[in-house]
PDB file of C-alpha atoms in Angstrom:
ATOM      1  CA  MET A 112      15.666 -39.406 -17.591  1.00  0.00           C
ATOM      2  CA  GLN A 113      13.085 -36.775 -16.802  1.00  0.00           C
ATOM      3  CA  THR A 114      13.247 -33.314 -18.253  1.00  0.00           C
ATOM      4  CA  THR A 115      12.190 -30.116 -16.559  1.00  0.00           C
ATOM      5  CA  SER A 116       8.980 -29.969 -18.573  1.00  0.00           C
ATOM      6  CA  GLU A 117       7.881 -33.304 -17.114  1.00  0.00           C
ATOM      7  CA  PHE A 118       7.857 -31.987 -13.566  1.00  0.00           C
ATOM      8  CA  SER A 119       4.729 -30.341 -12.313  1.00  0.00           C
ATOM      9  CA  VAL A 120       6.029 -27.158 -10.790  1.00  0.00           C
ATOM     10  CA  ASN A 121       3.444 -25.096  -8.952  1.00  0.00           C
ATOM     11  CA  LYS A 122       5.170 -21.751  -9.129  1.00  0.00           C
ATOM     12  CA  ARG A 123       3.124 -18.826  -7.884  1.00  0.00           C
ATOM     13  CA  PRO A 124       3.388 -15.650  -9.930  1.00  0.00           C
ATOM     14  CA  ALA A 125       5.697 -12.991  -8.581  1.00  0.00           C
ATOM     15  CA  VAL A 126       4.474  -9.677  -7.287  1.00  0.00           C
ATOM     16  CA  SER A 127       4.953  -6.527  -9.338  1.00  0.00           C
ATOM     17  CA  TRP A 128       7.400  -4.374  -7.395  1.00  0.00           C
ATOM     18  CA  LEU A 129       6.838  -1.420  -9.688  1.00  0.00           C
ATOM     19  CA  LEU A 130       3.104  -1.565  -8.943  1.00  0.00           C
ATOM     20  CA  ILE A 131       3.796  -1.861  -5.210  1.00  0.00           C
ATOM     21  CA  LEU A 132       6.114   1.151  -5.237  1.00  0.00           C
ATOM     22  CA  GLY A 133       3.646   3.225  -7.256  1.00  0.00           C
ATOM     23  CA  LEU A 134       0.574   2.348  -5.210  1.00  0.00           C
ATOM     24  CA  GLY A 135       2.524   2.920  -2.001  1.00  0.00           C
ATOM     25  CA  ALA A 136       3.292   6.448  -3.148  1.00  0.00           C
ATOM     26  CA  LEU A 137      -0.451   7.171  -3.346  1.00  0.00           C
ATOM     27  CA  ALA A 138      -0.576   7.085   0.449  1.00  0.00           C
ATOM     28  CA  LEU A 139       1.468  10.285   0.429  1.00  0.00           C
ATOM     29  CA  LEU A 140      -1.716  12.079  -0.667  1.00  0.00           C
ATOM     30  CA  GLN A 141      -2.623  12.253   3.022  1.00  0.00           C
ATOM     31  CA  GLY A 142       0.370  14.454   3.827  1.00  0.00           C
ATOM     32  CA  LEU A 143      -0.112  16.477   0.670  1.00  0.00           C
ATOM     33  CA  GLY A 144      -3.745  17.120   1.548  1.00  0.00           C
ATOM     34  CA  ARG A 145      -2.703  18.306   4.989  1.00  0.00           C
ATOM     35  CA  HIS A 146      -0.155  20.722   3.512  1.00  0.00           C
ATOM     36  CA  LEU A 147      -2.633  22.026   0.938  1.00  0.00           C
ATOM     37  CA  GLY A 148      -5.058  23.005   3.676  1.00  0.00           C
ATOM     38  CA  LEU A 149      -7.676  20.340   3.044  1.00  0.00           C
ATOM     39  CA  SER A 150      -8.003  19.918   6.824  1.00  0.00           C
ATOM     40  CA  ASN A 151      -8.918  23.594   7.164  1.00  0.00           C
ATOM     41  CA  LEU A 152     -11.517  23.292   4.446  1.00  0.00           C
ATOM     42  CA  LEU A 153     -13.224  20.059   5.550  1.00  0.00           C
ATOM     43  CA  GLY A 154     -12.089  19.595   9.132  1.00  0.00           C
ATOM     44  CA  ALA A 155      -9.199  17.396  10.199  1.00  0.00           C
ATOM     45  CA  GLY A 156     -11.195  14.193  10.745  1.00  0.00           C
ATOM     46  CA  THR A 157     -13.211  14.473   7.557  1.00  0.00           C
ATOM     47  CA  ALA A 158     -10.168  15.292   5.436  1.00  0.00           C
ATOM     48  CA  ALA A 159      -8.180  12.382   6.868  1.00  0.00           C
ATOM     49  CA  PHE A 160     -11.061   9.954   6.320  1.00  0.00           C
ATOM     50  CA  LEU A 161     -11.640  11.222   2.783  1.00  0.00           C
ATOM     51  CA  LEU A 162      -7.984  10.872   1.795  1.00  0.00           C
ATOM     52  CA  ILE A 163      -7.706   7.404   3.344  1.00  0.00           C
ATOM     53  CA  ALA A 164     -10.871   6.376   1.479  1.00  0.00           C
ATOM     54  CA  VAL A 165      -9.584   7.739  -1.835  1.00  0.00           C
ATOM     55  CA  VAL A 166      -6.265   5.888  -1.510  1.00  0.00           C
ATOM     56  CA  THR A 167      -7.975   2.677  -0.391  1.00  0.00           C
ATOM     57  CA  VAL A 168     -10.452   2.760  -3.281  1.00  0.00           C
ATOM     58  CA  ALA A 169      -7.574   3.381  -5.695  1.00  0.00           C
ATOM     59  CA  TRP A 170      -5.600   0.427  -4.317  1.00  0.00           C
ATOM     60  CA  ILE A 171      -8.585  -1.920  -4.408  1.00  0.00           C
ATOM     61  CA  SER A 172      -9.639  -0.734  -7.870  1.00  0.00           C
ATOM     62  CA  VAL A 173      -6.231  -1.137  -9.473  1.00  0.00           C
ATOM     63  CA  VAL A 174      -5.600  -4.565  -7.986  1.00  0.00           C
ATOM     64  CA  GLY A 175      -9.185  -5.839  -7.852  1.00  0.00           C
ATOM     65  CA  TRP A 176     -10.191  -4.806 -11.367  1.00  0.00           C
ATOM     66  CA  GLY A 177      -6.794  -5.659 -12.818  1.00  0.00           C
ATOM     67  CA  ARG A 178      -5.422  -9.116 -13.213  1.00  0.00           C
ATOM     68  CA  VAL A 179      -2.845  -8.553 -10.511  1.00  0.00           C
ATOM     69  CA  PRO A 180      -1.618 -11.856  -9.101  1.00  0.00           C
ATOM     70  CA  ARG A 181      -1.485 -12.330  -5.324  1.00  0.00           C
ATOM     71  CA  PRO A 182      -3.615  -9.294  -4.404  1.00  0.00           C
ATOM     72  CA  ILE A 183      -3.318  -9.733  -0.637  1.00  0.00           C
ATOM     73  CA  LEU A 184       0.474  -9.948  -0.707  1.00  0.00           C
ATOM     74  CA  THR A 185       0.689  -7.125  -3.240  1.00  0.00           C
ATOM     75  CA  LEU A 186      -1.354  -4.690  -1.161  1.00  0.00           C
ATOM     76  CA  THR A 187       0.202  -5.774   2.130  1.00  0.00           C
ATOM     77  CA  LEU A 188       3.604  -4.937   0.662  1.00  0.00           C
ATOM     78  CA  THR A 189       2.091  -1.723  -0.705  1.00  0.00           C
ATOM     79  CA  GLY A 190       1.091  -0.714   2.825  1.00  0.00           C
ATOM     80  CA  LEU A 191       4.556  -1.583   4.118  1.00  0.00           C
ATOM     81  CA  THR A 192       6.081   0.497   1.326  1.00  0.00           C
ATOM     82  CA  ALA A 193       3.770   3.390   2.175  1.00  0.00           C
ATOM     83  CA  SER A 194       4.981   3.306   5.787  1.00  0.00           C
ATOM     84  CA  PHE A 195       8.575   3.467   4.564  1.00  0.00           C
ATOM     85  CA  TYR A 196       7.746   6.465   2.350  1.00  0.00           C
ATOM     86  CA  VAL A 197       6.005   8.266   5.219  1.00  0.00           C
ATOM     87  CA  ILE A 198       8.892   7.713   7.619  1.00  0.00           C
ATOM     88  CA  VAL A 199      11.619   8.739   5.170  1.00  0.00           C
ATOM     89  CA  LEU A 200       9.800  11.735   3.701  1.00  0.00           C
ATOM     90  CA  SER A 201       8.820  13.088   7.110  1.00  0.00           C
ATOM     91  CA  ALA A 202      12.482  12.866   8.128  1.00  0.00           C
ATOM     92  CA  VAL A 203      13.603  14.679   4.993  1.00  0.00           C
ATOM     93  CA  LEU A 204      10.846  17.260   4.614  1.00  0.00           C
ATOM     94  CA  SER A 205       9.996  18.192   8.202  1.00  0.00           C
ATOM     95  CA  PRO A 206      13.330  19.969   8.864  1.00  0.00           C
ATOM     96  CA  VAL A 207      12.958  21.844   5.582  1.00  0.00           C
ATOM     97  CA  LEU A 208       9.318  22.856   6.143  1.00  0.00           C
ATOM     98  CA  THR A 209       9.290  23.420   9.903  1.00  0.00           C
ATOM     99  CA  GLY A 210      12.943  23.761  10.876  1.00  0.00           C
ATOM    100  CA  ALA A 211      12.849  20.734  13.198  1.00  0.00           C
ATOM    101  CA  LEU A 212      12.742  16.980  12.819  1.00  0.00           C
ATOM    102  CA  GLN A 213       9.180  15.758  13.242  1.00  0.00           C
ATOM    103  CA  GLY A 214       7.399  12.504  12.625  1.00  0.00           C
ATOM    104  CA  PRO A 215       8.323   8.917  13.459  1.00  0.00           C
ATOM    105  CA  LEU A 216      12.088   9.381  13.424  1.00  0.00           C
ATOM    106  CA  ALA A 217      11.812  12.173  15.973  1.00  0.00           C
ATOM    107  CA  TYR A 218       9.949   9.700  18.217  1.00  0.00           C
ATOM    108  CA  PRO A 219      11.370   6.271  17.282  1.00  0.00           C
ATOM    109  CA  ILE A 220       8.725   4.406  19.258  1.00  0.00           C
ATOM    110  CA  ALA A 221       6.219   5.761  16.702  1.00  0.00           C
ATOM    111  CA  ILE A 222       7.887   3.803  13.889  1.00  0.00           C
ATOM    112  CA  ILE A 223       6.289   0.539  15.027  1.00  0.00           C
ATOM    113  CA  PRO A 224       2.664   1.780  14.946  1.00  0.00           C
ATOM    114  CA  VAL A 225       3.241   3.512  11.594  1.00  0.00           C
ATOM    115  CA  VAL A 226       4.486   0.257  10.060  1.00  0.00           C
ATOM    116  CA  ILE A 227       1.749  -1.859  11.671  1.00  0.00           C
ATOM    117  CA  ILE A 228      -1.086   0.501  10.706  1.00  0.00           C
ATOM    118  CA  HIS A 229       0.016   0.953   7.080  1.00  0.00           C
ATOM    119  CA  THR A 230       0.741  -2.751   6.614  1.00  0.00           C
ATOM    120  CA  GLY A 231      -2.611  -3.699   8.170  1.00  0.00           C
ATOM    121  CA  TRP A 232      -4.334  -1.149   5.953  1.00  0.00           C
ATOM    122  CA  GLY A 233      -2.706  -2.756   2.913  1.00  0.00           C
ATOM    123  CA  PHE A 234      -3.673  -6.237   4.104  1.00  0.00           C
ATOM    124  CA  LEU A 235      -7.344  -5.279   4.515  1.00  0.00           C
ATOM    125  CA  ALA A 236      -7.362  -3.584   1.111  1.00  0.00           C
ATOM    126  CA  GLY A 237      -5.754  -6.734  -0.318  1.00  0.00           C
ATOM    127  CA  VAL A 238      -8.483  -8.924   1.125  1.00  0.00           C
ATOM    128  CA  LEU A 239     -11.119  -6.676  -0.466  1.00  0.00           C
ATOM    129  CA  ALA A 240      -9.248  -6.659  -3.795  1.00  0.00           C
ATOM    130  CA  ALA A 241      -9.003 -10.476  -3.700  1.00  0.00           C
ATOM    131  CA  LEU A 242     -12.725 -10.669  -2.995  1.00  0.00           C
ATOM    132  CA  LEU A 243     -13.404  -8.359  -5.942  1.00  0.00           C
ATOM    133  CA  GLN A 244     -11.240 -10.531  -8.172  1.00  0.00           C
ATOM    134  CA  LYS A 245     -13.055 -13.645  -6.972  1.00  0.00           C
ATOM    135  CA  LEU A 246     -16.442 -12.057  -7.652  1.00  0.00           C
ATOM    136  CA  ARG A 247     -15.218 -11.181 -11.147  1.00  0.00           C
ATOM    137  CA  GLY A 248     -14.057 -14.752 -11.724  1.00  0.00           C
ATOM    138  CA  VAL A 249     -10.356 -13.965 -12.010  1.00  0.00           C
ATOM    139  CA  ARG A 250      -8.283 -17.097 -11.428  1.00  0.00           C
ATOM    140  CA  GLN A 251      -5.026 -16.953  -9.542  1.00  0.00           C
TER     141      GLN A 251
END
């Protein structure tokens, strides 16, 4: 009779949901920067690019320099989580701040691009983080 220890089980490590939820929240810096007037200071395009770059570098650094298993899946799910945060918080905060519902829930067709863009952003960051891990010699 064979025991469980005799079987060669190739189980991939699970993703860290706490890390995904935390890194996803970093994407909210974009909205915060807009409300703090960063767009007025630097210009809308420059401010948006700067905030996207800061969040992307943070995602890649945390996952790429850490020993985070499955970096592509982790950051893809991070991007998906970020899209969820953006959609929900815009629905909650826009009526409070502006008096009217704004954002993706006000225009439901906008939900699809928000999810695709954030998830794709996470995927690309995950590829870069995986490359960084590979260059560092981190084994999966």
